[in-house]
Tab-separated table of C-alpha atoms and ligand atoms in Angstrom:
chain	number	residue	atom	x	y	z
A	1	MET	CA	-21.396	-2.581	22.043
A	2	HIS	CA	-17.773	-3.466	21.569
A	3	SER	CA	-15.512	-2.758	24.447
A	4	CYS	CA	-12.205	-1.307	23.662
A	5	GLY	CA	-9.254	0.018	25.513
A	6	PRO	CA	-7.562	2.583	23.394
A	7	LEU	CA	-4.262	3.513	24.917
A	8	TRP	CA	-1.958	6.191	23.846
A	9	MET	CA	1.373	5.214	22.649
A	10	SER	CA	3.867	7.802	21.827
A	11	LEU	CA	2.930	9.915	18.937
A	12	ALA	CA	4.137	9.602	15.500
A	13	LEU	CA	4.339	11.868	12.738
A	14	LEU	CA	2.977	12.613	9.388
A	15	VAL	CA	3.610	15.706	7.600
A	16	PHE	CA	1.712	17.285	4.883
A	17	ALA	CA	1.851	20.081	2.472
A	18	ALA	CA	-0.821	22.456	1.376
A	19	THR	CA	-1.591	24.259	-1.786
A	20	VAL	CA	-1.127	27.987	-1.759
A	21	GLY	CA	-4.356	29.815	-1.171
A	22	ALA	CA	-6.166	26.845	0.359
A	23	GLY	CA	-8.225	27.394	3.490
A	24	ASP	CA	-7.193	26.046	6.852
A	25	VAL	CA	-9.751	23.288	7.088
A	26	PRO	CA	-7.879	19.990	7.011
A	27	GLU	CA	-7.966	18.196	3.698
A	28	GLN	CA	-6.465	15.131	2.047
A	29	LEU	CA	-6.998	12.893	5.047
A	30	ARG	CA	-4.970	9.704	4.869
A	31	LEU	CA	-4.830	6.554	6.948
A	32	ALA	CA	-1.981	4.068	7.235
A	33	LEU	CA	-1.366	0.822	9.084
A	34	THR	CA	1.545	0.539	11.499
A	35	GLY	CA	2.013	-3.220	11.515
A	36	VAL	CA	0.447	-3.469	14.973
A	37	ASN	CA	-3.074	-4.801	14.944
A	38	GLY	CA	-5.487	-2.025	15.866
A	39	GLU	CA	-3.146	0.908	15.370
A	40	MET	CA	-3.809	3.501	12.751
A	41	VAL	CA	-1.937	6.599	11.625
A	42	VAL	CA	-3.978	9.562	10.432
A	43	GLY	CA	-2.492	12.365	8.386
A	44	TRP	CA	-3.820	15.453	6.710
A	45	THR	CA	-2.947	18.745	5.109
A	46	THR	CA	-3.602	22.277	6.290
A	47	GLN	CA	-2.375	25.733	5.520
A	48	LEU	CA	-1.831	27.174	9.007
A	49	ASP	CA	0.382	25.811	11.728
A	50	ALA	CA	-1.794	26.383	14.785
A	51	GLY	CA	-1.881	22.860	16.171
A	52	SER	CA	-2.732	19.342	15.133
A	53	THR	CA	-5.340	17.357	16.968
A	54	VAL	CA	-7.197	14.141	16.369
A	55	GLU	CA	-10.407	13.651	18.323
A	56	TYR	CA	-11.919	10.209	18.144
A	57	THR	CA	-14.486	8.018	19.708
A	58	CYS	CA	-15.999	4.609	19.357
A	59	ASP	CA	-19.167	3.034	20.592
A	60	GLY	CA	-18.748	2.482	24.320
A	61	CYS	CA	-15.121	3.493	24.523
A	62	GLY	CA	-15.322	7.183	25.403
A	63	HIS	CA	-13.752	10.197	23.743
A	64	PHE	CA	-10.068	10.641	23.105
A	65	THR	CA	-7.832	13.425	21.920
A	66	VAL	CA	-4.309	13.249	20.588
A	67	GLU	CA	-2.038	16.162	19.949
A	68	GLY	CA	0.743	16.087	17.415
A	69	ASN	CA	3.233	18.620	16.199
A	70	ALA	CA	3.404	19.854	12.667
A	71	SER	CA	6.596	19.653	10.748
A	72	ARG	CA	7.509	21.032	7.390
A	73	TYR	CA	9.638	20.363	4.432
A	74	SER	CA	10.806	22.809	1.910
A	75	ILE	CA	11.872	22.457	-1.663
A	76	PRO	CA	12.256	25.289	-4.146
A	77	ALA	CA	9.010	27.163	-4.763
A	78	TYR	CA	7.120	25.013	-2.312
A	79	THR	CA	6.598	24.895	1.485
A	80	PRO	CA	4.010	24.238	4.360
A	81	PRO	CA	2.676	20.959	6.214
A	82	TYR	CA	1.293	19.446	9.350
A	83	THR	CA	1.707	16.478	11.636
A	84	SER	CA	-0.755	14.106	13.171
A	85	PRO	CA	-0.653	11.388	15.800
A	86	LEU	CA	-0.796	7.662	16.080
A	87	LEU	CA	-4.114	6.154	17.078
A	88	HIS	CA	-3.942	3.002	19.085
A	89	CYS	CA	-6.738	0.670	20.058
A	90	THR	CA	-7.207	-2.958	20.897
A	91	ALA	CA	-10.623	-4.036	19.738
A	92	PHE	CA	-12.598	-4.632	16.623
A	93	VAL	CA	-14.510	-1.443	16.317
A	94	LEU	CA	-15.671	1.333	14.099
A	95	TYR	CA	-14.060	4.627	15.033
A	96	SER	CA	-15.366	8.060	14.308
A	97	TYR	CA	-12.786	10.786	14.210
A	98	ARG	CA	-12.069	14.302	13.072
A	99	VAL	CA	-8.823	16.176	12.725
A	100	GLY	CA	-7.795	19.788	12.920
A	101	HIS	CA	-7.671	22.337	15.703
A	102	SER	CA	-10.174	24.563	17.444
A	103	LYS	CA	-8.234	27.634	16.325
A	104	THR	CA	-8.165	26.753	12.670
A	105	GLY	CA	-11.066	24.450	11.963
A	106	TRP	CA	-12.026	20.804	11.864
A	107	SER	CA	-12.463	18.233	9.168
A	108	TRP	CA	-15.752	16.439	8.744
A	109	THR	CA	-16.210	13.420	10.957
A	110	HIS	CA	-14.872	10.328	9.261
A	111	GLN	CA	-14.763	6.685	10.232
A	112	PHE	CA	-12.379	3.801	10.090
A	113	MET	CA	-12.425	0.190	11.178
A	114	THR	CA	-9.808	-1.806	13.026
A	115	LYS	CA	-10.006	-5.532	13.375
A	116	ALA	CA	-7.668	-5.995	16.257
A	117	ASP	CA	-9.779	-8.385	18.242
A	118	VAL	CA	-9.430	-10.941	15.480
A	119	GLN	CA	-6.370	-12.952	16.412
A	120	PRO	CA	-4.997	-13.606	12.954
A	121	THR	CA	-5.097	-17.265	12.053
A	122	PRO	CA	-3.812	-18.629	8.770
A	123	ASP	CA	-7.420	-19.072	7.740
A	124	SER	CA	-8.769	-15.620	8.570
A	125	PRO	CA	-9.657	-14.007	5.269
A	126	LEU	CA	-8.039	-10.785	4.125
A	127	ARG	CA	-8.914	-8.497	1.222
A	128	PHE	CA	-7.059	-5.594	-0.296
A	129	LEU	CA	-6.951	-3.442	-3.420
A	130	SER	CA	-3.940	-2.578	-5.528
A	131	ILE	CA	-3.298	0.312	-7.875
A	132	GLY	CA	-0.320	1.957	-9.500
A	133	ASP	CA	0.615	4.848	-11.766
A	134	GLU	CA	-2.291	6.996	-10.997
A	135	GLY	CA	-1.774	10.699	-11.613
A	136	THR	CA	-4.599	13.141	-11.855
A	137	ILE	CA	-5.814	13.063	-15.428
A	138	LYS	CA	-9.153	11.721	-16.623
A	139	GLY	CA	-8.229	8.033	-16.400
A	140	ALA	CA	-7.200	8.407	-12.766
A	141	LYS	CA	-10.510	10.025	-11.893
A	142	GLU	CA	-12.282	7.050	-13.458
A	143	VAL	CA	-10.202	4.593	-11.469
A	144	LEU	CA	-10.836	6.510	-8.256
A	145	ALA	CA	-14.552	6.631	-8.924
A	146	GLY	CA	-14.520	2.897	-9.625
A	147	MET	CA	-12.727	2.195	-6.351
A	148	LEU	CA	-15.197	4.299	-4.402
A	149	VAL	CA	-18.000	2.146	-5.764
A	150	ALA	CA	-15.976	-1.005	-5.063
A	151	GLN	CA	-15.462	0.115	-1.487
A	152	GLU	CA	-19.159	-0.261	-0.839
A	153	LYS	CA	-19.280	-3.648	-2.543
A	154	PHE	CA	-16.172	-5.365	-1.284
A	155	HIS	CA	-15.257	-4.182	2.226
A	156	PHE	CA	-11.533	-4.546	1.772
A	157	ASP	CA	-9.002	-3.968	4.534
A	158	PHE	CA	-6.405	-1.726	2.903
A	159	LEU	CA	-4.932	-0.591	-0.366
A	160	VAL	CA	-1.399	-0.972	-1.681
A	161	HIS	CA	-0.040	1.534	-4.136
A	162	GLY	CA	2.809	0.489	-6.374
A	163	GLY	CA	4.220	3.959	-6.843
A	164	ASP	CA	3.717	7.012	-9.066
A	165	ILE	CA	1.025	8.289	-6.797
A	166	SER	CA	0.639	11.978	-7.517
A	167	TYR	CA	-1.669	14.115	-5.554
A	168	ALA	CA	-5.243	14.667	-6.414
A	169	ASN	CA	-4.866	18.286	-7.398
A	170	GLY	CA	-8.246	19.591	-8.364
A	171	ILE	CA	-10.167	16.611	-7.011
A	172	GLN	CA	-9.463	16.903	-3.312
A	173	ASP	CA	-12.996	16.036	-2.407
A	174	ILE	CA	-12.566	12.637	-4.001
A	175	TRP	CA	-9.413	11.997	-1.977
A	176	ASP	CA	-11.285	13.047	1.138
A	177	GLN	CA	-14.025	10.529	0.479
A	178	TRP	CA	-11.568	7.856	-0.455
A	179	GLY	CA	-8.908	8.361	2.154
A	180	GLN	CA	-11.296	8.338	5.065
A	181	LEU	CA	-11.947	4.629	5.178
A	182	VAL	CA	-9.049	2.494	4.065
A	183	PRO	CA	-5.426	2.625	5.078
A	184	TRP	CA	-3.177	3.326	2.142
A	185	MET	CA	0.200	1.628	2.023
A	186	VAL	CA	2.526	3.169	-0.531
A	187	SER	CA	5.768	2.342	-2.289
A	188	VAL	CA	7.900	4.867	-4.092
A	189	GLY	CA	7.814	5.441	-7.866
A	190	ASN	CA	10.170	7.310	-10.144
A	191	HIS	CA	7.743	10.231	-10.315
A	192	GLU	CA	7.934	10.645	-6.558
A	193	MET	CA	11.655	11.248	-6.960
A	194	ARG	CA	11.425	14.076	-9.449
A	195	PRO	CA	12.564	16.697	-10.037
A	196	ASN	CA	16.148	16.723	-8.863
A	197	GLN	CA	15.646	13.538	-6.855
A	198	THR	CA	13.429	15.457	-4.473
A	199	ASP	CA	11.706	12.756	-2.512
A	200	ALA	CA	10.711	15.006	0.390
A	201	GLY	CA	7.041	14.935	-0.571
A	202	PHE	CA	6.966	11.162	-0.405
A	203	LEU	CA	8.942	11.033	2.826
A	204	TYR	CA	6.903	13.657	4.650
A	205	ARG	CA	3.386	13.063	3.465
A	206	PHE	CA	3.253	9.415	4.394
A	207	ALA	CA	4.127	7.455	7.513
A	208	MET	CA	4.789	3.869	6.626
A	209	PRO	CA	5.868	1.331	9.302
A	210	THR	CA	9.543	1.456	8.390
A	211	ALA	CA	10.930	1.691	11.907
A	212	GLN	CA	8.446	-0.901	13.132
A	213	SER	CA	9.838	-3.321	10.563
A	214	GLY	CA	13.456	-2.819	11.492
A	215	GLY	CA	14.408	-0.389	8.744
A	216	GLU	CA	15.787	3.118	8.501
A	217	SER	CA	14.791	3.993	4.984
A	218	GLY	CA	12.134	6.627	5.557
A	219	ASN	CA	9.141	5.235	3.683
A	220	MET	CA	11.262	3.565	1.041
A	221	TYR	CA	11.056	-0.072	2.135
A	222	TYR	CA	9.218	-1.743	4.988
A	223	SER	CA	6.943	-4.622	5.836
A	224	PHE	CA	3.845	-5.220	7.902
A	225	ASP	CA	1.644	-8.113	8.936
A	226	TYR	CA	-2.080	-7.849	8.536
A	227	GLY	CA	-4.362	-10.827	8.995
A	228	ASN	CA	-2.785	-13.823	7.307
A	229	ALA	CA	-0.390	-11.843	5.103
A	230	HIS	CA	3.127	-10.519	5.462
A	231	MET	CA	3.322	-7.540	3.103
A	232	ILE	CA	6.651	-6.167	1.848
A	233	ALA	CA	7.143	-2.794	0.131
A	234	LEU	CA	10.445	-2.282	-1.676
A	235	GLU	CA	12.189	0.637	-3.341
A	236	SER	CA	12.773	-0.137	-6.986
A	237	GLU	CA	14.296	3.307	-7.544
A	238	ALA	CA	17.442	2.484	-5.540
A	239	GLN	CA	20.808	2.744	-7.276
A	240	ASN	CA	22.331	0.019	-5.145
A	241	PHE	CA	20.316	-2.822	-3.632
A	242	SER	CA	22.796	-4.039	-1.040
A	243	ALA	CA	21.190	-2.286	1.956
A	244	GLN	CA	17.768	-3.448	0.824
A	245	TYR	CA	19.057	-6.982	0.346
A	246	ASP	CA	20.338	-7.084	3.932
A	247	TRP	CA	17.095	-5.731	5.332
A	248	LEU	CA	14.961	-8.055	3.191
A	249	LYS	CA	16.946	-11.103	4.200
A	250	ARG	CA	16.399	-10.296	7.880
A	251	ASP	CA	12.769	-9.470	7.299
A	252	LEU	CA	11.984	-12.696	5.449
A	253	ALA	CA	13.861	-14.786	8.000
A	254	GLN	CA	11.572	-13.667	10.814
A	255	VAL	CA	8.278	-14.349	9.051
A	256	ASN	CA	6.348	-17.061	10.871
A	257	ARG	CA	4.292	-18.734	8.179
A	258	THR	CA	2.106	-20.492	10.632
A	259	VAL	CA	0.831	-17.010	11.487
A	260	THR	CA	1.154	-15.303	8.086
A	261	PRO	CA	1.171	-18.014	5.429
A	262	TRP	CA	1.075	-15.467	2.599
A	263	ILE	CA	3.993	-13.257	1.608
A	264	ILE	CA	3.196	-10.555	-0.922
A	265	GLY	CA	5.615	-7.949	-2.265
A	266	PHE	CA	4.816	-4.631	-3.913
A	267	TRP	CA	6.953	-1.964	-5.533
A	268	HIS	CA	7.155	0.099	-8.671
A	269	ARG	CA	9.287	-1.377	-11.493
A	270	PRO	CA	8.206	-4.798	-12.791
A	271	TRP	CA	10.569	-7.741	-12.863
A	272	TYR	CA	8.493	-9.418	-15.548
A	273	SER	CA	6.890	-7.305	-18.250
A	274	SER	CA	6.589	-8.023	-21.964
A	275	ASN	CA	5.619	-4.465	-22.818
A	276	VAL	CA	8.112	-2.582	-24.982
A	277	GLU	CA	7.743	0.504	-22.771
A	278	HIS	CA	10.311	0.522	-19.932
A	279	ALA	CA	11.584	-2.900	-21.031
A	280	GLY	CA	14.152	-4.195	-18.543
A	281	SER	CA	13.601	-1.361	-16.047
A	282	GLY	CA	13.503	-3.786	-13.095
A	283	ASP	CA	16.338	-6.070	-14.202
A	284	VAL	CA	19.019	-4.820	-11.807
A	285	MET	CA	16.667	-5.143	-8.858
A	286	ARG	CA	15.544	-8.595	-9.978
A	287	GLY	CA	19.161	-9.710	-10.267
A	288	ALA	CA	19.808	-8.535	-6.727
A	289	LEU	CA	16.701	-9.845	-4.958
A	290	GLU	CA	14.917	-12.567	-6.931
A	291	ALA	CA	16.715	-15.503	-5.294
A	292	LEU	CA	15.691	-14.258	-1.846
A	293	PHE	CA	12.065	-14.199	-2.944
A	294	PHE	CA	12.282	-17.683	-4.411
A	295	ASP	CA	14.166	-19.200	-1.483
A	296	ASN	CA	11.639	-17.820	0.970
A	297	ARG	CA	8.667	-18.949	-1.088
A	298	VAL	CA	7.102	-15.560	-1.633
A	299	ASP	CA	3.686	-15.991	-3.243
A	300	MET	CA	2.881	-12.897	-5.226
A	301	VAL	CA	4.323	-9.567	-6.373
A	302	ILE	CA	2.441	-6.448	-7.486
A	303	THR	CA	4.185	-3.657	-9.418
A	304	GLY	CA	3.358	-0.724	-11.698
A	305	HIS	CA	5.536	1.625	-13.802
A	306	VAL	CA	4.456	0.246	-17.183
A	307	HIS	CA	1.050	1.702	-17.981
A	308	CYS	CA	-0.845	-1.460	-18.736
A	309	TYR	CA	-1.908	-4.699	-17.077
A	310	GLU	CA	0.007	-7.981	-17.259
A	311	ARG	CA	-0.178	-11.155	-15.180
A	312	THR	CA	2.466	-13.856	-15.245
A	313	LEU	CA	2.432	-17.508	-14.300
A	314	PRO	CA	4.739	-18.429	-11.391
A	315	VAL	CA	8.205	-17.722	-12.791
A	316	TYR	CA	11.805	-17.757	-11.577
A	317	GLN	CA	14.797	-16.524	-13.546
A	318	GLY	CA	12.689	-16.347	-16.668
A	319	ALA	CA	11.491	-19.966	-16.506
A	320	LEU	CA	8.132	-21.309	-15.356
A	321	ASN	CA	8.386	-22.644	-11.827
A	322	ASP	CA	5.402	-23.631	-9.719
A	323	GLU	CA	7.136	-22.729	-6.491
A	324	ALA	CA	7.979	-19.186	-7.559
A	325	PRO	CA	5.865	-16.045	-7.096
A	326	PHE	CA	3.541	-14.864	-9.837
A	327	TYR	CA	3.816	-11.219	-10.891
A	328	ILE	CA	1.278	-8.541	-11.632
A	329	THR	CA	2.137	-5.386	-13.525
A	330	ASN	CA	-0.648	-3.016	-12.678
A	331	GLY	CA	0.335	0.402	-13.994
A	332	ALA	CA	-3.209	0.885	-15.203
A	333	GLY	CA	-4.155	3.396	-12.511
A	334	GLY	CA	-5.089	6.138	-14.917
A	335	ASN	CA	-2.028	8.021	-16.111
A	336	GLY	CA	-2.064	7.038	-19.777
A	337	MET	CA	-1.825	3.639	-21.456
A	338	ASP	CA	1.135	1.796	-23.039
A	339	ASP	CA	-0.504	-0.472	-25.604
A	340	THR	CA	2.890	-1.446	-26.966
A	341	TRP	CA	3.487	-5.154	-26.592
A	342	GLY	CA	6.465	-7.243	-27.609
A	343	ASP	CA	6.237	-10.987	-28.203
A	344	ALA	CA	4.537	-12.792	-25.324
A	345	PRO	CA	6.972	-15.017	-23.389
A	346	GLU	CA	5.667	-18.320	-22.044
A	347	TRP	CA	5.349	-16.809	-18.555
A	348	SER	CA	2.959	-14.093	-19.746
A	349	ALA	CA	-0.565	-15.229	-18.901
A	350	LYS	CA	-2.656	-12.131	-19.647
A	351	ARG	CA	-2.038	-8.691	-21.148
A	352	LEU	CA	-4.528	-5.837	-21.253
A	353	ALA	CA	-4.527	-2.149	-22.059
A	354	ALA	CA	-7.415	-1.048	-19.830
A	355	TYR	CA	-7.714	1.128	-16.746
A	356	GLY	CA	-8.544	-0.571	-13.503
A	357	PHE	CA	-7.512	-1.782	-10.097
A	358	GLY	CA	-6.662	-5.132	-8.570
A	359	TYR	CA	-8.537	-6.927	-5.807
A	360	VAL	CA	-6.851	-9.644	-3.757
A	361	GLU	CA	-8.765	-12.071	-1.558
A	362	LEU	CA	-6.825	-14.374	0.733
A	363	PHE	CA	-9.590	-16.775	1.687
A	364	ASN	CA	-7.512	-18.874	4.022
A	365	ALA	CA	-3.986	-20.315	4.265
A	366	THR	CA	-4.117	-22.034	0.899
A	367	HIS	CA	-6.376	-20.100	-1.483
A	368	LEU	CA	-5.548	-16.710	-2.990
A	369	HIS	CA	-7.846	-15.146	-5.565
A	370	TRP	CA	-6.670	-12.259	-7.733
A	371	THR	CA	-9.013	-10.205	-9.886
A	372	MET	CA	-8.315	-7.228	-12.099
A	373	ARG	CA	-11.313	-4.930	-12.164
A	374	SER	CA	-12.447	-2.445	-14.752
A	375	SER	CA	-12.529	1.117	-13.456
A	376	SER	CA	-15.946	1.799	-14.934
A	377	ASP	CA	-18.002	-0.916	-13.241
A	378	SER	CA	-15.651	-3.110	-11.145
A	379	ALA	CA	-16.254	-5.926	-13.642
A	380	VAL	CA	-13.659	-8.705	-13.603
A	381	ILE	CA	-11.357	-8.348	-16.622
A	382	ASP	CA	-8.832	-10.939	-15.489
A	383	GLU	CA	-8.656	-13.422	-12.631
A	384	ALA	CA	-6.432	-16.145	-11.257
A	385	TRP	CA	-6.349	-18.522	-8.333
A	386	LEU	CA	-3.159	-19.372	-6.536
A	387	VAL	CA	-3.570	-22.540	-4.496
A	388	ARG	CA	-0.595	-23.403	-2.333
A	389	PRO	CA	-0.066	-26.561	-0.285
A	390	ALA	CA	-0.819	-25.979	3.377
A	391	ASP	CA	2.610	-27.265	4.374
A	392	ARG	CA	4.607	-25.083	2.015
A	393	PHE	CA	5.840	-22.868	4.829
A	394	GLN	CA	7.755	-25.482	6.708
A	395	THR	CA	10.791	-25.385	4.480
A	396	ARG	CA	12.999	-22.675	3.169
A	397	ARG	CA	15.528	-23.493	0.568
B	1	NAG	C1	5.236	19.230	20.544
B	1	NAG	O1	6.200	20.230	20.735
B	1	NAG	C2	6.248	20.706	22.061
B	1	NAG	C3	7.189	21.890	22.095
B	1	NAG	O2	8.404	21.552	21.474
B	1	NAG	C4	6.697	19.580	22.985
B	1	NAG	O3	6.727	20.017	24.312
B	1	NAG	C5	5.710	18.441	22.856
B	1	NAG	O4	6.155	17.335	23.611
B	1	NAG	C6	5.538	18.021	21.414
B	1	NAG	N1	4.458	17.076	21.332
B	1	NAG	C7	4.569	15.935	20.675
B	1	NAG	C8	3.360	15.096	20.672
B	1	NAG	O5	5.585	15.575	20.092
B	2	NAG	C1	16.682	21.367	-10.442
B	2	NAG	O1	18.039	21.717	-10.242
B	2	NAG	C2	18.530	22.659	-11.164
B	2	NAG	C3	20.027	22.827	-10.904
B	2	NAG	O2	20.267	23.023	-9.527
B	2	NAG	C4	17.753	23.959	-11.000
B	2	NAG	O3	18.192	24.919	-11.961
B	2	NAG	C5	16.294	23.704	-11.237
B	2	NAG	O4	15.534	24.869	-10.975
B	2	NAG	C6	15.794	22.592	-10.317
B	2	NAG	N1	14.414	22.283	-10.643
B	2	NAG	C7	13.476	22.285	-9.744
B	2	NAG	C8	12.087	22.062	-10.279
B	2	NAG	O5	13.680	22.422	-8.562
B	3	NAG	C1	26.635	-0.801	-2.850
B	3	NAG	O1	26.681	-0.363	-1.494
B	3	NAG	C2	27.507	-1.184	-0.687
B	3	NAG	C3	27.327	-0.764	0.756
B	3	NAG	O2	27.280	0.623	0.868
B	3	NAG	C4	28.961	-1.067	-1.175
B	3	NAG	O3	29.796	-1.886	-0.376
B	3	NAG	C5	29.003	-1.536	-2.625
B	3	NAG	O4	30.308	-1.321	-3.129
B	3	NAG	C6	28.005	-0.767	-3.465
B	3	NAG	N1	27.968	-1.374	-4.795
B	3	NAG	C7	28.004	-0.667	-5.901
B	3	NAG	C8	27.955	-1.439	-7.188
B	3	NAG	O5	28.101	0.560	-5.891
B	4	NAG	C1	5.120	-19.636	14.815
B	4	NAG	O1	3.850	-19.377	15.322
B	4	NAG	C2	3.240	-20.530	15.897
B	4	NAG	C3	1.803	-20.163	16.242
B	4	NAG	O2	1.750	-19.002	17.031
B	4	NAG	C4	4.050	-20.962	17.118
B	4	NAG	O3	3.493	-22.113	17.685
B	4	NAG	C5	5.490	-21.259	16.670
B	4	NAG	O4	6.280	-21.536	17.782
B	4	NAG	C6	6.061	-20.061	15.915
B	4	NAG	N1	7.339	-20.448	15.343
B	4	NAG	C7	8.438	-19.789	15.607
B	4	NAG	C8	9.682	-20.291	14.932
B	4	NAG	O5	8.459	-18.815	16.338
B	5	NAG	C1	-10.063	-22.166	1.464
B	5	NAG	O1	-10.865	-21.320	0.652
B	5	NAG	C2	-11.253	-21.876	-0.582
B	5	NAG	C3	-11.984	-20.814	-1.368
B	5	NAG	O2	-13.049	-20.305	-0.655
B	5	NAG	C4	-12.110	-23.108	-0.315
B	5	NAG	O3	-12.450	-23.701	-1.543
B	5	NAG	C5	-11.315	-24.093	0.534
B	5	NAG	O4	-12.121	-25.183	0.865
B	5	NAG	C6	-10.833	-23.414	1.799
B	5	NAG	N1	-9.976	-24.322	2.546
B	5	NAG	C7	-10.135	-24.523	3.822
B	5	NAG	C8	-9.188	-25.458	4.465
B	5	NAG	O5	-11.010	-23.953	4.465
């Protein structure tokens, strides 16, 4: 049906850990975007280190196999992992794939979609989900279940995670169902850094397009283009933002807003939150980077950390400003709720203490629609339109 010319590029990486006593059938499959249209990274977890292979096929494009090498990290009382390769294709197509090795066993066959034949135009629609502060307790299971249902309804392109991810211990089958279809783009949270600042799990289990976006930070900060959006992940856990400032300045300078009219940032600690919990936790970062965001006319920012939901109006340096980004705190991914509000500043547009996930639709170059969805039934519990002038991209300050 679709023709497609998958070509092998060099192979990347992805390393995973396993739980002691698990079998050797691959589990915890994960997909990630690379920033190149049509490329996908697949990662998984196994117990034995006998080889890592991805076999994949698409309608009319033949069968392909990629070999990758496992690598491992080690922190006290914890070891294993495995590597997998970079898939590369150049057409809009549904892929079927499985991972594993003939010696140790294969995963089920899963599928993912690329949309690489669609030359992104400013008016090609894009949809993605956002979550943060997830964990593995009851609330997180509800949010996951809600997103699985939403996946069938909404057909979104990827998911951004604002940090405090935690692995789905005990509910691996849900991760398997979930991870098979949408790429997952993550940013680091404070709970990824603990204990003893051990960020190895975050660095090894994911493969974000850091190098592709001109950075050297592991998975800590990076950007990628997808459809009509330029997406930027930052590291709010940094002690010193000067390296990130330099990278961000370069990154924003090369965005072509004729191609990607939307710029959306995501990271962990909010710059604007009126919850008492973690008050001011993003202030140092905001002081270092907010002017860059404003000057480059960034549209929207999604964060987590505070376990609640809050949406702001467009705001800059604490004052309403129509040309500034608007901010979402979406730490309502399941790991407890902070229903502890201070006074509502004028920039605070909506505050909720309810579990859920966000859904962003970029209809075209001018219309962005944000909805916050309840985990139980995907019902809209908050929504906002951002309508930007079509010519807003032509000037930087
Ligand atoms: C895997 O490791 C072997 C042995 O070191 C090496 O020859 C091979 O090129 C590696 N493969 C990849 C895909 O990195
Ligand atoms: C953290 O570091 C301290 C001091 O080195 C050590 O005693 C402790 O076991 C470490 N904790 C973990 C969970 O690794
Ligand atoms: C932050 O890092 C930069 C570059 O490494 C250094 O020049 C600067 O002094 C640091 N600032 C602080 C406050 O530590
Ligand atoms: C931005 O992209 C448009 C459309 O592809 C192109 O015409 C224009 O030259 C690009 N601008 C820059 C500064 O590269
Ligand atoms: C952009 O999308 C919005 C929402 O669907 C629609 O109202 C508007 O007319 C669209 N604009 C263009 C130029 O297509």
